[in-house]
PDB file of C-alpha atoms in Angstrom:
ATOM      1  CA  MET V  10     -13.352  -0.489  45.746  1.00 60.00           C
ATOM      2  CA  ARG V  11     -15.499   0.172  42.674  1.00 54.00           C
ATOM      3  CA  ARG V  12     -12.500   1.470  40.784  1.00 56.00           C
ATOM      4  CA  SER V  13     -10.421  -1.655  41.466  1.00 52.00           C
ATOM      5  CA  LEU V  14     -13.361  -3.872  40.479  1.00 46.00           C
ATOM      6  CA  PHE V  15     -13.668  -1.915  37.237  1.00 45.00           C
ATOM      7  CA  LEU V  16      -9.937  -2.366  36.521  1.00 43.00           C
ATOM      8  CA  VAL V  17     -10.197  -6.116  37.144  1.00 41.00           C
ATOM      9  CA  VAL V  18     -13.131  -6.398  34.732  1.00 41.00           C
ATOM     10  CA  VAL V  19     -11.277  -4.404  32.060  1.00 40.00           C
ATOM     11  CA  LEU V  20      -8.156  -6.535  32.459  1.00 38.00           C
ATOM     12  CA  LEU V  21     -10.208  -9.738  32.157  1.00 40.00           C
ATOM     13  CA  MET V  22     -11.868  -8.439  29.010  1.00 44.00           C
ATOM     14  CA  LEU V  23      -8.545  -7.473  27.461  1.00 40.00           C
ATOM     15  CA  SER V  24      -6.942 -10.800  28.331  1.00 39.00           C
ATOM     16  CA  SER V  25      -9.872 -12.719  26.869  1.00 40.00           C
ATOM     17  CA  CYS V  26      -9.558 -10.777  23.605  1.00 43.00           C
ATOM     18  CA  THR V  27      -6.030 -12.066  23.164  1.00 40.00           C
ATOM     19  CA  LEU V  28      -7.338 -15.632  23.452  1.00 48.00           C
ATOM     20  CA  ILE V  29      -9.793 -15.110  20.584  1.00 66.00           C
ATOM     21  CA  LYS V  30      -8.223 -16.206  17.354  1.00 79.00           C
ATOM     22  CA  ILE V  31      -9.783 -15.674  13.968  1.00 90.00           C
ATOM     23  CA  VAL V  32      -7.245 -16.551  11.322  1.00 92.00           C
ATOM     24  CA  VAL V  33      -7.310 -15.552   7.661  1.00 94.00           C
ATOM     25  CA  PRO V  34      -4.706 -15.829   4.888  1.00 94.00           C
ATOM     26  CA  PRO V  35      -2.405 -12.935   3.961  1.00 91.00           C
ATOM     27  CA  GLU V  36      -4.042 -10.081   2.025  1.00 92.00           C
ATOM     28  CA  ALA V  37      -1.795 -10.803  -0.977  1.00 93.00           C
ATOM     29  CA  TYR V  38      -3.458 -14.197  -1.503  1.00 95.00           C
ATOM     30  CA  SER V  39      -6.094 -14.677  -4.172  1.00 96.00           C
ATOM     31  CA  LEU V  40      -9.282 -16.651  -3.539  1.00 97.00           C
ATOM     32  CA  ASP V  41      -7.801 -19.621  -5.422  1.00 97.00           C
ATOM     33  CA  THR V  42      -4.570 -19.591  -3.433  1.00 96.00           C
ATOM     34  CA  ALA V  43      -6.495 -19.346  -0.149  1.00 97.00           C
ATOM     35  CA  ILE V  44      -8.437 -22.459  -1.191  1.00 98.00           C
ATOM     36  CA  PHE V  45      -5.686 -24.557  -2.800  1.00 97.00           C
ATOM     37  CA  VAL V  46      -3.309 -24.318   0.189  1.00 97.00           C
ATOM     38  CA  LEU V  47      -5.894 -26.163   2.296  1.00 97.00           C
ATOM     39  CA  GLU V  48      -5.713 -29.421   0.342  1.00 97.00           C
ATOM     40  CA  THR V  49      -4.054 -32.308   2.170  1.00 97.00           C
ATOM     41  CA  ARG V  50      -4.349 -36.068   2.176  1.00 95.00           C
ATOM     42  CA  ASP V  51      -7.142 -35.780   4.773  1.00 95.00           C
ATOM     43  CA  TYR V  52      -8.931 -32.949   2.969  1.00 97.00           C
ATOM     44  CA  ARG V  53      -8.995 -33.627  -0.770  1.00 98.00           C
ATOM     45  CA  LEU V  54     -10.165 -30.741  -2.929  1.00 98.00           C
ATOM     46  CA  SER V  55     -12.664 -32.103  -5.457  1.00 98.00           C
ATOM     47  CA  ASP V  56     -14.198 -28.965  -7.022  1.00 97.00           C
ATOM     48  CA  VAL V  57     -14.006 -25.157  -7.089  1.00 98.00           C
ATOM     49  CA  LYS V  58     -16.617 -22.890  -8.655  1.00 98.00           C
ATOM     50  CA  GLU V  59     -17.390 -19.180  -8.783  1.00 98.00           C
ATOM     51  CA  ILE V  60     -20.532 -18.071  -6.957  1.00 98.00           C
ATOM     52  CA  ASP V  61     -22.691 -14.945  -6.914  1.00 97.00           C
ATOM     53  CA  SER V  62     -24.365 -15.565  -3.570  1.00 96.00           C
ATOM     54  CA  TYR V  63     -24.599 -17.701  -0.465  1.00 94.00           C
ATOM     55  CA  GLY V  64     -28.255 -18.502   0.009  1.00 89.00           C
ATOM     56  CA  ASP V  65     -30.067 -15.243  -0.620  1.00 90.00           C
ATOM     57  CA  VAL V  66     -27.107 -13.044   0.352  1.00 94.00           C
ATOM     58  CA  GLU V  67     -25.144 -11.588  -2.562  1.00 95.00           C
ATOM     59  CA  MET V  68     -21.520 -12.603  -2.278  1.00 95.00           C
ATOM     60  CA  LYS V  69     -19.277 -12.880  -5.336  1.00 96.00           C
ATOM     61  CA  GLY V  70     -16.645 -15.404  -4.408  1.00 97.00           C
ATOM     62  CA  LYS V  71     -15.842 -19.089  -4.691  1.00 98.00           C
ATOM     63  CA  VAL V  72     -17.063 -22.347  -3.253  1.00 98.00           C
ATOM     64  CA  ALA V  73     -14.755 -25.334  -2.824  1.00 98.00           C
ATOM     65  CA  VAL V  74     -15.774 -28.902  -2.063  1.00 98.00           C
ATOM     66  CA  PHE V  75     -13.412 -30.888   0.141  1.00 98.00           C
ATOM     67  CA  GLU V  76     -13.830 -34.633   0.557  1.00 97.00           C
ATOM     68  CA  THR V  77     -13.157 -35.703   4.140  1.00 95.00           C
ATOM     69  CA  GLU V  78     -13.487 -38.893   6.146  1.00 94.00           C
ATOM     70  CA  TYR V  79     -16.769 -37.420   7.462  1.00 91.00           C
ATOM     71  CA  GLY V  80     -18.178 -36.657   4.011  1.00 95.00           C
ATOM     72  CA  PRO V  81     -18.083 -33.536   1.850  1.00 97.00           C
ATOM     73  CA  VAL V  82     -17.451 -30.120   3.400  1.00 98.00           C
ATOM     74  CA  PHE V  83     -18.188 -26.914   1.508  1.00 98.00           C
ATOM     75  CA  LEU V  84     -15.935 -23.874   1.904  1.00 98.00           C
ATOM     76  CA  TYR V  85     -17.305 -20.543   0.675  1.00 98.00           C
ATOM     77  CA  VAL V  86     -14.718 -17.767   0.372  1.00 98.00           C
ATOM     78  CA  TYR V  87     -15.178 -14.047  -0.252  1.00 98.00           C
ATOM     79  CA  LYS V  88     -12.507 -11.368  -0.384  1.00 97.00           C
ATOM     80  CA  GLY V  89     -13.434  -7.723  -0.555  1.00 96.00           C
ATOM     81  CA  LYS V  90     -14.388  -4.588   1.339  1.00 95.00           C
ATOM     82  CA  GLU V  91     -17.903  -5.899   2.054  1.00 95.00           C
ATOM     83  CA  ALA V  92     -16.764  -8.894   4.172  1.00 95.00           C
ATOM     84  CA  LYS V  93     -18.099  -7.548   7.481  1.00 93.00           C
ATOM     85  CA  LYS V  94     -21.357  -6.346   5.916  1.00 94.00           C
ATOM     86  CA  ILE V  95     -22.001  -9.735   4.277  1.00 94.00           C
ATOM     87  CA  TRP V  96     -21.151 -11.565   7.516  1.00 90.00           C
ATOM     88  CA  LYS V  97     -23.653  -9.394   9.419  1.00 89.00           C
ATOM     89  CA  LYS V  98     -26.362 -10.240   6.852  1.00 91.00           C
ATOM     90  CA  LEU V  99     -25.581 -13.955   7.178  1.00 89.00           C
ATOM     91  CA  ASN V 100     -25.577 -13.692  10.951  1.00 85.00           C
ATOM     92  CA  GLY V 101     -28.957 -11.955  10.864  1.00 81.00           C
ATOM     93  CA  ARG V 102     -30.408 -14.559   8.490  1.00 77.00           C
ATOM     94  CA  ALA V 103     -29.280 -17.426  10.732  1.00 68.00           C
ATOM     95  CA  GLY V 104     -31.860 -16.397  13.316  1.00 59.00           C
ATOM     96  CA  PHE V 105     -31.513 -15.911  17.040  1.00 47.00           C
ATOM     97  CA  VAL V 106     -32.963 -19.315  17.967  1.00 47.00           C
ATOM     98  CA  SER V 107     -30.652 -21.375  15.764  1.00 53.00           C
ATOM     99  CA  ILE V 108     -27.348 -19.665  16.579  1.00 53.00           C
ATOM    100  CA  ARG V 109     -25.106 -21.620  18.924  1.00 64.00           C
ATOM    101  CA  SER V 110     -22.367 -19.032  19.356  1.00 73.00           C
ATOM    102  CA  VAL V 111     -21.581 -15.540  18.147  1.00 79.00           C
ATOM    103  CA  LEU V 112     -18.503 -13.368  18.427  1.00 81.00           C
ATOM    104  CA  ASP V 113     -19.003  -9.891  16.998  1.00 82.00           C
ATOM    105  CA  LEU V 114     -16.111  -7.473  17.413  1.00 85.00           C
ATOM    106  CA  PRO V 115     -15.305  -4.329  15.399  1.00 85.00           C
ATOM    107  CA  ASN V 116     -12.382  -5.984  13.582  1.00 90.00           C
ATOM    108  CA  MET V 117     -13.591  -9.611  13.292  1.00 92.00           C
ATOM    109  CA  GLY V 118     -16.554 -11.881  13.806  1.00 90.00           C
ATOM    110  CA  LYS V 119     -17.543 -15.531  13.957  1.00 90.00           C
ATOM    111  CA  PHE V 120     -20.727 -17.517  14.376  1.00 90.00           C
ATOM    112  CA  SER V 121     -21.726 -21.143  14.292  1.00 90.00           C
ATOM    113  CA  THR V 122     -25.175 -22.618  13.842  1.00 89.00           C
ATOM    114  CA  VAL V 123     -27.111 -25.640  12.654  1.00 88.00           C
ATOM    115  CA  SER V 124     -29.613 -25.169   9.837  1.00 84.00           C
ATOM    116  CA  ASN V 125     -31.569 -27.844   7.951  1.00 85.00           C
ATOM    117  CA  GLY V 126     -29.322 -30.571   9.369  1.00 88.00           C
ATOM    118  CA  LYS V 127     -26.119 -28.786   8.264  1.00 91.00           C
ATOM    119  CA  LYS V 128     -23.498 -27.351  10.575  1.00 93.00           C
ATOM    120  CA  ILE V 129     -22.348 -23.885   9.525  1.00 93.00           C
ATOM    121  CA  VAL V 130     -19.398 -21.871  10.796  1.00 93.00           C
ATOM    122  CA  ALA V 131     -18.772 -18.398   9.355  1.00 93.00           C
ATOM    123  CA  TRP V 132     -16.028 -15.910  10.199  1.00 95.00           C
ATOM    124  CA  TRP V 133     -14.611 -12.671   8.846  1.00 95.00           C
ATOM    125  CA  ARG V 134     -11.522 -10.602   9.417  1.00 95.00           C
ATOM    126  CA  LYS V 135     -10.012  -7.782   7.382  1.00 93.00           C
ATOM    127  CA  ASN V 136     -11.280  -8.320   3.797  1.00 96.00           C
ATOM    128  CA  TRP V 137     -11.843 -12.072   4.135  1.00 97.00           C
ATOM    129  CA  LEU V 138     -15.064 -13.977   4.793  1.00 97.00           C
ATOM    130  CA  PHE V 139     -15.239 -17.761   5.153  1.00 98.00           C
ATOM    131  CA  ILE V 140     -18.233 -20.064   5.510  1.00 96.00           C
ATOM    132  CA  VAL V 141     -17.830 -23.787   6.134  1.00 97.00           C
ATOM    133  CA  GLU V 142     -20.856 -26.025   5.920  1.00 96.00           C
ATOM    134  CA  GLY V 143     -21.510 -29.741   5.974  1.00 97.00           C
ATOM    135  CA  LYS V 144     -23.370 -32.490   7.781  1.00 96.00           C
ATOM    136  CA  ASN V 145     -20.285 -33.750   9.661  1.00 96.00           C
ATOM    137  CA  GLY V 146     -16.675 -32.755  10.237  1.00 95.00           C
ATOM    138  CA  VAL V 147     -17.224 -28.996  10.035  1.00 96.00           C
ATOM    139  CA  GLU V 148     -15.469 -28.137  13.315  1.00 94.00           C
ATOM    140  CA  GLU V 149     -12.506 -30.345  12.409  1.00 96.00           C
ATOM    141  CA  PHE V 150     -12.210 -28.688   8.989  1.00 97.00           C
ATOM    142  CA  VAL V 151     -12.366 -25.198  10.537  1.00 96.00           C
ATOM    143  CA  LYS V 152      -9.520 -26.184  12.887  1.00 95.00           C
ATOM    144  CA  HIS V 153      -7.565 -27.386   9.841  1.00 97.00           C
ATOM    145  CA  VAL V 154      -8.146 -24.062   8.041  1.00 97.00           C
ATOM    146  CA  TYR V 155      -7.004 -22.102  11.097  1.00 96.00           C
ATOM    147  CA  ARG V 156      -3.907 -24.295  11.486  1.00 96.00           C
ATOM    148  CA  VAL V 157      -2.879 -23.859   7.837  1.00 96.00           C
ATOM    149  CA  TYR V 158      -3.354 -20.080   7.847  1.00 95.00           C
ATOM    150  CA  GLU V 159      -1.631 -19.752  11.218  1.00 94.00           C
ATOM    151  CA  GLU V 160       1.409 -21.620   9.883  1.00 92.00           C
ATOM    152  CA  MET V 161       1.584 -19.190   6.956  1.00 86.00           C
ATOM    153  CA  LYS V 162       2.078 -16.289   9.358  1.00 80.00           C
ATOM    154  CA  GLN V 163       5.216 -17.847  10.821  1.00 75.00           C
TER     155      GLN V 163
END
C-alpha cells in the first residue's frame, strides 16, 4: 500500500513538472536580439540601456522599456553563467513576506512579488535571467515574452 502511494506521488510530481514552462530564447541570441524580437504594435520598444546592477545586485546586462496600453514595463535581461546565482540573490532580497509565488528547481526558477507598488516577475533558465517590472500589465507582458520565445522554438 505504501509503495503504491509513493509511486502515485512520484508520478504526480513528474507530471506537474512537465506543466511548468519557463521559456527563454535560444543560446545563440544576443541580449539585443532577445529584446528586439519582443517589439510588436502592442509592446513598443522605447529605450534600451546597458546596466551594471538590478537594485543592489550586480548584474551586467540590459534594461529595455516597453510602452504598453497599461503604461511602461521594464525588462531586465542578463545572459551568463551566473544567471541562477543572481536569481537566488534577487529571490532572497525580495523577502519571504512579499513573495507571492516561487518555483525553484535545479535547472530553472521563477518568482513573482509586489514591491513598492511595482509588480515584479523574475525567471531564469540555462544562462538567461529575465526580470519584468511595472505598475500594471506585468503578467500580460510576461505571457507575451513566453509566447514569442516559444514560437522561436518551433
